[in-house]
CSV table of C-alpha atoms in Angstrom, one decimal:
chain,number,residue,atom,x,y,z
A,1,UNK,CA,243.1,-29.9,57.0
A,2,UNK,CA,243.3,-32.2,60.1
A,3,UNK,CA,240.6,-34.4,62.2
A,4,UNK,CA,239.6,-36.9,63.6
A,5,UNK,CA,237.5,-39.8,62.1
A,6,UNK,CA,235.3,-42.3,64.2
A,7,UNK,CA,237.4,-44.6,66.7
A,8,UNK,CA,237.4,-48.4,64.4
A,9,UNK,CA,238.2,-51.6,66.4
A,10,UNK,CA,241.9,-52.7,66.0
A,11,UNK,CA,242.1,-55.3,63.1
A,12,UNK,CA,243.7,-58.5,64.5
A,13,UNK,CA,247.2,-59.5,64.9
A,14,UNK,CA,249.5,-61.2,61.9
A,15,UNK,CA,248.7,-64.7,63.3
A,16,UNK,CA,244.6,-64.0,63.7
A,17,UNK,CA,244.1,-63.7,67.6
A,18,UNK,CA,243.5,-60.4,69.1
A,19,UNK,CA,245.6,-57.6,70.7
A,20,UNK,CA,246.3,-58.4,74.1
A,21,UNK,CA,246.5,-55.1,76.4
A,22,UNK,CA,249.5,-54.6,78.4
A,23,UNK,CA,249.6,-55.1,82.0
A,24,UNK,CA,249.4,-51.8,83.8
A,25,UNK,CA,251.9,-52.0,87.1
A,26,UNK,CA,249.6,-50.3,89.9
A,27,UNK,CA,249.8,-50.2,93.4
A,28,UNK,CA,246.6,-52.4,94.0
A,29,UNK,CA,247.3,-54.9,91.1
A,30,UNK,CA,247.4,-58.5,92.0
A,31,UNK,CA,248.9,-59.6,88.6
A,32,UNK,CA,252.4,-61.6,89.3
A,33,UNK,CA,254.0,-58.4,87.7
A,34,UNK,CA,253.6,-56.5,90.7
A,35,UNK,CA,254.1,-56.6,94.7
A,36,UNK,CA,251.2,-56.3,97.1
A,37,UNK,CA,251.2,-53.4,99.8
A,38,UNK,CA,252.9,-54.7,102.6
A,39,UNK,CA,255.5,-56.2,100.3
A,40,UNK,CA,255.8,-52.8,98.6
A,41,UNK,CA,255.9,-51.3,102.3
A,42,UNK,CA,258.8,-53.7,103.5
A,43,UNK,CA,261.0,-52.8,100.2
A,44,UNK,CA,260.9,-49.4,101.6
A,45,UNK,CA,264.3,-48.0,103.0
A,46,UNK,CA,264.1,-48.1,106.9
A,47,UNK,CA,264.6,-44.2,106.9
A,48,UNK,CA,262.2,-43.8,104.6
A,49,UNK,CA,259.5,-45.6,106.8
A,50,UNK,CA,259.9,-43.5,109.6
A,51,UNK,CA,259.3,-40.6,107.8
A,52,UNK,CA,256.3,-41.9,105.7
A,53,UNK,CA,255.1,-42.9,109.9
A,54,UNK,CA,256.1,-39.6,111.2
A,55,UNK,CA,254.1,-37.8,108.6
A,56,UNK,CA,251.0,-40.2,108.6
A,57,UNK,CA,250.8,-39.6,112.8
A,58,UNK,CA,251.2,-35.5,112.0
A,59,UNK,CA,248.1,-35.7,109.7
A,60,UNK,CA,246.1,-37.6,111.9
A,61,UNK,CA,246.9,-35.8,115.1
A,62,UNK,CA,245.9,-32.5,113.3
A,63,UNK,CA,243.1,-34.0,111.8
A,64,UNK,CA,241.8,-35.2,114.7
A,65,UNK,CA,242.3,-31.2,116.4
A,66,UNK,CA,240.3,-29.7,113.5
A,67,UNK,CA,237.6,-32.2,113.9
A,68,UNK,CA,237.5,-31.2,117.7
A,69,UNK,CA,237.6,-27.6,116.8
A,70,UNK,CA,234.6,-27.5,114.4
A,71,UNK,CA,232.6,-29.8,116.8
A,72,UNK,CA,232.9,-28.5,119.9
A,73,UNK,CA,230.9,-25.4,121.1
A,74,UNK,CA,232.5,-23.9,123.9
A,75,UNK,CA,230.8,-23.4,127.2
A,76,UNK,CA,228.7,-20.1,127.3
A,77,UNK,CA,230.1,-18.3,130.7
A,78,UNK,CA,227.7,-18.3,133.9
A,79,UNK,CA,225.4,-15.1,134.2
A,80,UNK,CA,226.2,-13.0,136.9
A,81,UNK,CA,223.8,-12.7,139.8
A,82,UNK,CA,221.3,-9.7,140.6
A,83,UNK,CA,222.6,-7.7,142.9
A,84,UNK,CA,219.9,-7.8,145.3
A,85,UNK,CA,220.7,-11.6,145.4
A,86,UNK,CA,224.4,-10.7,146.7
A,87,UNK,CA,224.1,-7.7,148.8
A,88,UNK,CA,223.6,-7.0,152.1
A,89,UNK,CA,222.4,-4.3,155.3
A,90,UNK,CA,222.5,-4.6,158.5
A,91,UNK,CA,221.8,-2.0,160.8
A,92,UNK,CA,224.4,-0.8,163.6
A,93,UNK,CA,222.6,1.8,165.7
A,94,UNK,CA,222.2,5.6,165.4
A,95,UNK,CA,224.9,7.6,164.9
A,96,UNK,CA,225.2,11.3,167.0
A,97,UNK,CA,222.7,14.1,166.4
A,98,UNK,CA,223.6,16.5,164.2
A,99,UNK,CA,223.6,20.3,166.5
A,100,UNK,CA,222.7,22.4,163.1
A,101,UNK,CA,219.7,19.6,162.0
A,102,UNK,CA,217.9,19.2,165.2
A,103,UNK,CA,214.8,17.4,162.9
A,104,UNK,CA,217.7,15.1,161.1
A,105,UNK,CA,218.8,11.7,162.7
A,106,UNK,CA,221.7,9.6,161.8
A,107,UNK,CA,221.6,5.8,161.2
A,108,UNK,CA,224.6,4.1,160.7
A,109,UNK,CA,224.4,0.4,158.5
A,110,UNK,CA,227.0,-2.1,156.9
A,111,UNK,CA,226.7,-3.1,153.4
A,112,UNK,CA,228.4,-6.5,152.4
A,113,UNK,CA,228.8,-8.1,148.9
A,114,UNK,CA,228.8,-11.8,148.6
A,115,UNK,CA,230.1,-12.3,145.3
A,116,UNK,CA,233.4,-12.2,143.2
A,117,UNK,CA,231.9,-8.6,141.0
A,118,UNK,CA,231.6,-5.3,143.1
A,119,UNK,CA,227.7,-3.5,143.3
A,120,UNK,CA,227.5,0.0,143.3
A,121,UNK,CA,224.8,1.7,146.0
A,122,UNK,CA,223.2,4.8,143.7
A,123,UNK,CA,220.0,5.7,145.5
A,124,UNK,CA,218.6,5.8,148.9
A,125,UNK,CA,215.2,6.0,149.6
A,126,UNK,CA,213.3,5.6,153.2
A,127,UNK,CA,210.3,3.8,152.8
A,128,UNK,CA,207.8,6.4,154.8
A,129,UNK,CA,205.8,9.2,153.2
A,130,UNK,CA,207.1,12.3,154.6
A,131,UNK,CA,210.8,11.5,155.1
A,132,UNK,CA,213.7,12.5,153.1
A,133,UNK,CA,216.8,10.6,152.8
A,134,UNK,CA,220.6,12.1,152.7
A,135,UNK,CA,223.7,9.8,152.1
A,136,UNK,CA,227.2,11.4,151.7
A,137,UNK,CA,229.0,8.4,150.5
A,138,UNK,CA,226.8,7.8,147.2
A,139,UNK,CA,227.3,6.4,144.8
A,140,UNK,CA,229.0,4.0,147.0
A,141,UNK,CA,231.2,0.7,145.4
A,142,UNK,CA,231.5,-2.5,147.6
A,143,UNK,CA,233.5,-5.3,146.7
A,144,UNK,CA,232.8,-8.8,148.0
A,145,UNK,CA,234.6,-9.7,151.0
A,146,UNK,CA,235.2,-5.8,152.0
A,147,UNK,CA,232.2,-4.6,153.8
A,148,UNK,CA,231.5,-0.6,153.8
A,149,UNK,CA,230.1,1.6,156.4
A,150,UNK,CA,227.0,3.3,155.3
A,151,UNK,CA,225.3,6.5,156.9
A,152,UNK,CA,221.8,7.4,156.2
A,153,UNK,CA,220.4,10.9,157.0
A,154,UNK,CA,216.9,11.1,157.4
A,155,UNK,CA,214.9,14.0,158.0
A,156,UNK,CA,211.1,14.6,158.6
A,157,UNK,CA,209.6,17.4,155.9
A,158,UNK,CA,205.9,17.1,156.8
A,159,UNK,CA,205.0,15.0,160.1
A,160,UNK,CA,201.4,15.2,158.6
A,161,UNK,CA,202.1,12.7,155.7
A,162,UNK,CA,203.7,10.1,158.3
A,163,UNK,CA,201.6,6.8,159.0
A,164,UNK,CA,199.7,6.7,162.3
A,165,UNK,CA,201.5,3.5,163.1
A,166,UNK,CA,204.5,1.0,161.5
A,167,UNK,CA,205.8,-1.8,161.8
A,168,UNK,CA,208.6,-2.3,159.5
A,169,UNK,CA,209.9,0.2,157.5
A,170,UNK,CA,212.1,-0.1,154.8
A,171,UNK,CA,214.7,1.7,152.9
A,172,UNK,CA,214.7,1.4,149.1
A,173,UNK,CA,218.0,0.9,147.7
A,174,UNK,CA,219.4,1.5,143.9
A,175,UNK,CA,221.7,-1.1,143.1
A,176,UNK,CA,223.8,-1.8,140.0
A,177,UNK,CA,226.8,-4.7,139.3
A,178,UNK,CA,227.9,-6.3,135.8
A,179,UNK,CA,224.4,-8.1,135.4
A,180,UNK,CA,221.6,-5.1,136.2
A,181,UNK,CA,220.3,-2.8,138.0
A,182,UNK,CA,217.9,-3.0,140.2
A,183,UNK,CA,215.5,-1.2,142.6
A,184,UNK,CA,215.2,-3.0,145.9
A,185,UNK,CA,213.6,-2.7,149.3
A,186,UNK,CA,215.3,-3.7,152.5
A,187,UNK,CA,212.8,-4.5,155.5
A,188,UNK,CA,214.0,-4.3,159.0
A,189,UNK,CA,212.9,-5.3,162.3
A,190,UNK,CA,213.7,-4.8,165.6
A,191,UNK,CA,216.5,-1.8,166.6
A,192,UNK,CA,215.9,0.4,163.3
A,193,UNK,CA,212.1,0.3,163.9
A,194,UNK,CA,213.0,1.2,167.5
A,195,UNK,CA,215.1,4.4,166.7
A,196,UNK,CA,213.3,5.5,164.0
A,197,UNK,CA,210.1,5.7,165.9
A,198,UNK,CA,211.6,7.1,168.7
A,199,UNK,CA,213.1,10.2,166.3
A,200,UNK,CA,209.7,10.5,165.0
A,201,UNK,CA,208.1,10.7,168.2
A,202,UNK,CA,210.9,13.5,169.0
A,203,UNK,CA,210.3,15.3,166.0
A,204,UNK,CA,206.7,15.3,165.5
A,205,UNK,CA,205.0,14.4,168.7
A,206,UNK,CA,202.5,11.8,169.9
A,207,UNK,CA,199.9,13.3,167.0
A,208,UNK,CA,201.5,11.1,164.5
A,209,UNK,CA,200.5,8.1,166.3
A,210,UNK,CA,204.1,7.6,167.0
A,211,UNK,CA,203.9,7.2,170.9
A,212,UNK,CA,207.1,5.7,171.1
A,213,UNK,CA,209.6,3.0,170.2
A,214,UNK,CA,207.7,-0.6,169.4
A,215,UNK,CA,208.4,-3.6,171.1
A,216,UNK,CA,210.6,-7.2,169.7
A,217,UNK,CA,212.9,-9.1,169.0
A,218,UNK,CA,216.2,-7.3,168.6
A,219,UNK,CA,216.6,-8.8,164.7
A,220,UNK,CA,217.2,-7.3,161.3
A,221,UNK,CA,215.3,-8.2,158.3
A,222,UNK,CA,217.9,-7.4,155.9
A,223,UNK,CA,216.3,-9.2,152.7
A,224,UNK,CA,212.6,-8.9,151.4
């Protein structure tokens, strides 16, 4: 039967003096039997020192890279602007009359986008009651730096619904880009109100209150 008894002190040596523990030869010992750190480093062969130096340098670089990767938060990409902020509509004038649709007028516009991402026009509506619109080219996608023509056909389907007068007619566009889908009203002054008033006067007569083209500077207001 094997067992472990209580630990007892070692008896003194033969001459009565206590036993002295043997010195342990460690790297950091300062006893006369051990070498200091720099002495040990100097005692190493040159090729071994170069190898250790390369390993220490590689470990330091790896540690610094890992710390940077863990503590650095990547910057969030800048959000894209709303489509109405980068889409511009410029009035170019009226188009030729359609002999098959005498109550319809053609108005020509140019659409430009000032952004790196394209904008798609999905819908165009006239901004006055009693009018309907037709845009054969929809949906129309316009890229930045590449303007495209937009032809809008406006028809009167109810003259009595027209207001007695107007100064700033507008077109309501449905726009979409990578940021959002948006409804935006484009107001116009100058040439477009005059041409539209002339068309309404010819189509519905003076009873609508549109006695002729309004006078004013030929300036297009293509934004709100």
